[in-house]
PDB file of C-alpha atoms in Angstrom:
ATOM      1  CA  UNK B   1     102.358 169.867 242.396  1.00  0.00           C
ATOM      2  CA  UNK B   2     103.195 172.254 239.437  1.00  0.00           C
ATOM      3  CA  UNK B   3     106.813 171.572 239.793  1.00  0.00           C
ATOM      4  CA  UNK B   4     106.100 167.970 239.721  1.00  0.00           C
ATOM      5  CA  UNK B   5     104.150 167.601 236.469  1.00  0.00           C
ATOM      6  CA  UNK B   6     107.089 170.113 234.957  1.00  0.00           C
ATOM      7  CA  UNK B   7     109.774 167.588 236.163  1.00  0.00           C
ATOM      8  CA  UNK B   8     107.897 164.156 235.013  1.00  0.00           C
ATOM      9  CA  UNK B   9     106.586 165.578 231.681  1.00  0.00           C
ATOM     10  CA  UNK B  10     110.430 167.257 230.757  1.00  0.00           C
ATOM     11  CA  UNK B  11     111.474 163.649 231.730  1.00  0.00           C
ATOM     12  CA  UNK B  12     109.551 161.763 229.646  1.00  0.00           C
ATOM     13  CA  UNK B  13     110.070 164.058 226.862  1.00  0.00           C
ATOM     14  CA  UNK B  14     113.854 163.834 226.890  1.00  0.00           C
ATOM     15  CA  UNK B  15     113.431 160.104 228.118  1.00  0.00           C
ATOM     16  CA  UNK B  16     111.024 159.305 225.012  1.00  0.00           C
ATOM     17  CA  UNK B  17     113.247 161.276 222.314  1.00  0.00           C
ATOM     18  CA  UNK B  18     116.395 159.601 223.793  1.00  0.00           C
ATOM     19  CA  UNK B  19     115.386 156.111 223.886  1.00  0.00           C
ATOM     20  CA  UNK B  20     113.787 156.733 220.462  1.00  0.00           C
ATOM     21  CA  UNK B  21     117.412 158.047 218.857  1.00  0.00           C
ATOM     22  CA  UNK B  22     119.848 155.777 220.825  1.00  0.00           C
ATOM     23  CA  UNK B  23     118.472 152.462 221.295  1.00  0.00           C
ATOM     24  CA  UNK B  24     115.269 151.720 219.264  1.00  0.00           C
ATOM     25  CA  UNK B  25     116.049 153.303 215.954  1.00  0.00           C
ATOM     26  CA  UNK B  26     119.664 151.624 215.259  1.00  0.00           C
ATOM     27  CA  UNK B  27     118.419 148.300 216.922  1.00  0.00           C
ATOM     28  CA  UNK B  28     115.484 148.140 214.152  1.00  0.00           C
ATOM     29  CA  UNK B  29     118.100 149.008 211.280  1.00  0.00           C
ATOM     30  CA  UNK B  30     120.096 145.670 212.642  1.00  0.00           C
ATOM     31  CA  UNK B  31     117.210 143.272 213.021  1.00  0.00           C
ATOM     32  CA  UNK B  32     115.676 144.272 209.901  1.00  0.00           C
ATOM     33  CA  UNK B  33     116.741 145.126 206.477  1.00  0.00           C
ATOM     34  CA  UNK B  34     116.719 148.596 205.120  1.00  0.00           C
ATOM     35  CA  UNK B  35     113.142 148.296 203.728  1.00  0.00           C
ATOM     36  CA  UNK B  36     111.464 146.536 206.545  1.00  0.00           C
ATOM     37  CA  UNK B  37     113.348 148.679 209.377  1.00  0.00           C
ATOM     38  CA  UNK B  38     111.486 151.812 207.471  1.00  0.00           C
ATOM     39  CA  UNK B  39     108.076 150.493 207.517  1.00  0.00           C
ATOM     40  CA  UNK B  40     109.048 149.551 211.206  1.00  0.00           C
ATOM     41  CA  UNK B  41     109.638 153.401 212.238  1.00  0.00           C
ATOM     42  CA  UNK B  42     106.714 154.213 210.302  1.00  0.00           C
ATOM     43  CA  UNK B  43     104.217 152.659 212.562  1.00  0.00           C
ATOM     44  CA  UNK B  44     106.133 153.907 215.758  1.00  0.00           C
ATOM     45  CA  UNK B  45     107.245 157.401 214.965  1.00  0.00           C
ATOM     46  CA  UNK B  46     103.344 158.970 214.798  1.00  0.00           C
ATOM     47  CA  UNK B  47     102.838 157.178 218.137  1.00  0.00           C
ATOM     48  CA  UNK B  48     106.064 159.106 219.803  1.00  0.00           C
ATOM     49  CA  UNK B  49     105.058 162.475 218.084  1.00  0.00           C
ATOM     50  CA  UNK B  50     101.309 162.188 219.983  1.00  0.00           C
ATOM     51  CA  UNK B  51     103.255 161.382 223.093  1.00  0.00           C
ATOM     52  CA  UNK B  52     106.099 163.650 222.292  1.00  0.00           C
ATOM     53  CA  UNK B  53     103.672 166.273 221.675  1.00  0.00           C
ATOM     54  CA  UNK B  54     101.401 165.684 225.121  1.00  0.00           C
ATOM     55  CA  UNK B  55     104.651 165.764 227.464  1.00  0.00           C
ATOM     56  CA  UNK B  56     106.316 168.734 225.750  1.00  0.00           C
ATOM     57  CA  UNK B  57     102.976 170.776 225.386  1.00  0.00           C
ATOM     58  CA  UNK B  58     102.750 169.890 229.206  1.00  0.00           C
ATOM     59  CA  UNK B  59     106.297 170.947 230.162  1.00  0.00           C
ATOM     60  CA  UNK B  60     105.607 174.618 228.293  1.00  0.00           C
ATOM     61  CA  UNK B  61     102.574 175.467 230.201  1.00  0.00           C
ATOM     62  CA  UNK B  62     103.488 173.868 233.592  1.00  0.00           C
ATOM     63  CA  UNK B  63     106.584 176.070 233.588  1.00  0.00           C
ATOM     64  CA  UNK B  64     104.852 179.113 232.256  1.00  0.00           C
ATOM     65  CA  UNK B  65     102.481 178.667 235.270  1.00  0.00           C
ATOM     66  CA  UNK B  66     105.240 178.388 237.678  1.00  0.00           C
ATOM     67  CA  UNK B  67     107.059 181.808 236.294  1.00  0.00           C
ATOM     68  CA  UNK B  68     104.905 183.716 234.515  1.00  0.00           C
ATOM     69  CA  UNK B  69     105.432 186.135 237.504  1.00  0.00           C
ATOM     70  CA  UNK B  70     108.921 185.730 238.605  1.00  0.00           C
ATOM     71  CA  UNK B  71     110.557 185.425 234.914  1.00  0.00           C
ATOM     72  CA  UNK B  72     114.552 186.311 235.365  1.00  0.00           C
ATOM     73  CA  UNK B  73     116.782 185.898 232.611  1.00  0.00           C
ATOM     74  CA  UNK B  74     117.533 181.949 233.304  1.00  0.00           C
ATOM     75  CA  UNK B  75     113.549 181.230 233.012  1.00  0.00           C
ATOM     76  CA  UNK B  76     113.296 183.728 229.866  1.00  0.00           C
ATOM     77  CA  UNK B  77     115.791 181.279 228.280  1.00  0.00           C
ATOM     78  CA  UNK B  78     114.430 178.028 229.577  1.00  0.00           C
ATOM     79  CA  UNK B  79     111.049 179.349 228.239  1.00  0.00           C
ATOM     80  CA  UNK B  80     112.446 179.728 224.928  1.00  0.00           C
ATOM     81  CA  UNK B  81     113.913 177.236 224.485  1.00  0.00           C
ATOM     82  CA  UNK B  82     110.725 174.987 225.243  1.00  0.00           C
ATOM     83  CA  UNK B  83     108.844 177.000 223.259  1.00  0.00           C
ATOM     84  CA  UNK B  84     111.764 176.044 220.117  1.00  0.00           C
ATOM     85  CA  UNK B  85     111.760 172.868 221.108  1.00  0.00           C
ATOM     86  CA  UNK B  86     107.844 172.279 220.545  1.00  0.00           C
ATOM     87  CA  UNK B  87     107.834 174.381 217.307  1.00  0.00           C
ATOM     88  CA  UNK B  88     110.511 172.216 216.194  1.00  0.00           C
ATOM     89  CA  UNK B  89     108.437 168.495 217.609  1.00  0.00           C
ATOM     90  CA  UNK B  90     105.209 170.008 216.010  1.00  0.00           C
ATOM     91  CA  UNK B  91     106.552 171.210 212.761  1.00  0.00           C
ATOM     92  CA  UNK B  92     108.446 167.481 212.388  1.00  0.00           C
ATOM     93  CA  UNK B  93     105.409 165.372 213.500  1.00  0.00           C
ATOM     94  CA  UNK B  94     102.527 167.640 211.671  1.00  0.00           C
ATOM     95  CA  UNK B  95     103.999 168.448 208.025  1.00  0.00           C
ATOM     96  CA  UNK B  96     108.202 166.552 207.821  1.00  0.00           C
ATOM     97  CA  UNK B  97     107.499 163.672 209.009  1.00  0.00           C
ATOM     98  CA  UNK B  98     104.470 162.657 207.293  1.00  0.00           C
ATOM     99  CA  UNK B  99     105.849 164.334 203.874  1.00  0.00           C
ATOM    100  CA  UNK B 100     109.017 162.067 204.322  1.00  0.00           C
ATOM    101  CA  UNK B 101     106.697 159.008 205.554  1.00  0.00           C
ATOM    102  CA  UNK B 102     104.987 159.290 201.856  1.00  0.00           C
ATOM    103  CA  UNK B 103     107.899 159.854 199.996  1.00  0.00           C
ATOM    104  CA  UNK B 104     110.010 157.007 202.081  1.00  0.00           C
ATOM    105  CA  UNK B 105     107.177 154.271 200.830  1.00  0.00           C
ATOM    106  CA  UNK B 106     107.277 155.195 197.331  1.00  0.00           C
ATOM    107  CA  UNK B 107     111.030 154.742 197.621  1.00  0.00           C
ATOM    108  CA  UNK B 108     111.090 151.010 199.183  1.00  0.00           C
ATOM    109  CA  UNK B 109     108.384 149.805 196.457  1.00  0.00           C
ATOM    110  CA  UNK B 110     111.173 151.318 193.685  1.00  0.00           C
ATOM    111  CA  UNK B 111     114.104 149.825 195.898  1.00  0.00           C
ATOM    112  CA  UNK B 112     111.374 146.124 195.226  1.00  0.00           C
ATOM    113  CA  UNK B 113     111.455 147.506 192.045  1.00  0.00           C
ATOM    114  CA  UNK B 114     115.851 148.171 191.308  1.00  0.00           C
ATOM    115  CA  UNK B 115     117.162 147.160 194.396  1.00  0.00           C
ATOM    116  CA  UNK B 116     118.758 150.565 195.308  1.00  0.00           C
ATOM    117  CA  UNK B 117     117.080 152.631 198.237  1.00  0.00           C
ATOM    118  CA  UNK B 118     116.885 156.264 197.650  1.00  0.00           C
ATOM    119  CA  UNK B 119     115.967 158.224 200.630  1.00  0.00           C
ATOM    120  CA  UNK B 120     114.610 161.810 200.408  1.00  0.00           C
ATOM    121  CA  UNK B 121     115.621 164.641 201.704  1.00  0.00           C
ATOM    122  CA  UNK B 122     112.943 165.001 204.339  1.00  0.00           C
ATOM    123  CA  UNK B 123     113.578 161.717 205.606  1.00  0.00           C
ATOM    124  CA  UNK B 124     117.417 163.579 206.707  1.00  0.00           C
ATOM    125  CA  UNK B 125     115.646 166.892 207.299  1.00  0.00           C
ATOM    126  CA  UNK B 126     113.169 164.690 210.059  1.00  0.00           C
ATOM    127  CA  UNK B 127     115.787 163.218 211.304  1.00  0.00           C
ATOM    128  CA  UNK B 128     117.777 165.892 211.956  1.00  0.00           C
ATOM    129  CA  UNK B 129     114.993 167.811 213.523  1.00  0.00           C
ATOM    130  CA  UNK B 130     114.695 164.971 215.564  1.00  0.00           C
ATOM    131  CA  UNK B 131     118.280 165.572 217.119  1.00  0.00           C
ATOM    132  CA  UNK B 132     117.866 169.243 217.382  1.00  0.00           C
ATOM    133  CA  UNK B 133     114.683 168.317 219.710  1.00  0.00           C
ATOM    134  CA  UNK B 134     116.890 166.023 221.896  1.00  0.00           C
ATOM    135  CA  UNK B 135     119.621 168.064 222.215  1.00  0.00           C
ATOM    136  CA  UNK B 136     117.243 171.343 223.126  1.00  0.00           C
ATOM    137  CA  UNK B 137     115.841 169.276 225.351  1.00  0.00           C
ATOM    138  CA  UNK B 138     118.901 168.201 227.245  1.00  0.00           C
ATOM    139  CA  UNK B 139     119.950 172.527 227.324  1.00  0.00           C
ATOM    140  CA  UNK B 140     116.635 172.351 229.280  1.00  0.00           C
ATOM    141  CA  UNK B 141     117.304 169.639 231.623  1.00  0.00           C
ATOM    142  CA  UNK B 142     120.437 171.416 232.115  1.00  0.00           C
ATOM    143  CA  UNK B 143     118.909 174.833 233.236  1.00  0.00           C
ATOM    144  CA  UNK B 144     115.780 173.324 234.949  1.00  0.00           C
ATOM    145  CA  UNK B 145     118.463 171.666 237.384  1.00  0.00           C
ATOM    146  CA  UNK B 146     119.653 175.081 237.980  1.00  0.00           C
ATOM    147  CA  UNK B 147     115.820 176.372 239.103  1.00  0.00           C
ATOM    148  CA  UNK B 148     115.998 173.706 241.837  1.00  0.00           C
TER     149      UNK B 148
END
């Protein structure tokens, strides 16, 4: 049963942050314009971090419970790399994300304003982390397949 709510929950996580980065993020920036597309992912981005958050907070202590007393070296590594991979979701969705959420809106009523849109930095930085999530994610897709 353990093994099955660390399976589902590491899917959905890697499902959610996948579909998030490859299909519904560059399909809003072609429907909408530049402006509009960013209001867009700032009404679904806090939703994925609360779900992001419950299936990666689930993963980390389903597969503690599962090794705590067997850890090798490959479950060491898997372990560390979920616990990177929720310091990385939590610092993005609790402090990044909501820093370059603020920032983002004060930059689309200037681009109103001049017509040029001038993204901060944290808006890259969040995005970024964003990709660093996914792709520690995948690592530990990769070595959970190896526990089986």
């Amino acid at each position: 049963m353990l093994w099955s709510i660390y399976i589902y929950s590491l899917v959905l996580w890697v499902g959610s942050i996948f579909f998030l980065l490859s299909t519904c993020i560059p399909t809003t920036f072609k429907a909408f314009k530049e402006p509009e597309a960013f209001k867009f992912i700032d009404l679904i981005l806090p939703r994925y971090f609360n779900i992001s958050f419950l299936f990666g907070i689930a993963a980390l202590i389903s597969f503690y419970i599962l090794t705590k007393n067997v850890l090798g070296i490959i479950s060491t590594i898997n372990m560390s790399l979920l616990l990177l991979a929720n310091a990385i979701n939590l610092i993005n969705g609790l402090f990044i994300f909501p820093k370059a959420s603020k920032k983002r809106i004060a930059a689309i009523e200037a681009f109103y304003k001049t017509g040029e849109l001038n993204l901060p930095t944290s808006c890259k930085i969040s995005a970024a982390l964003n990709t660093a999530v996914l792709i520690t994610c995948l690592l530990i897709t990769g070595i959970t397949s190896t526990l089986t």
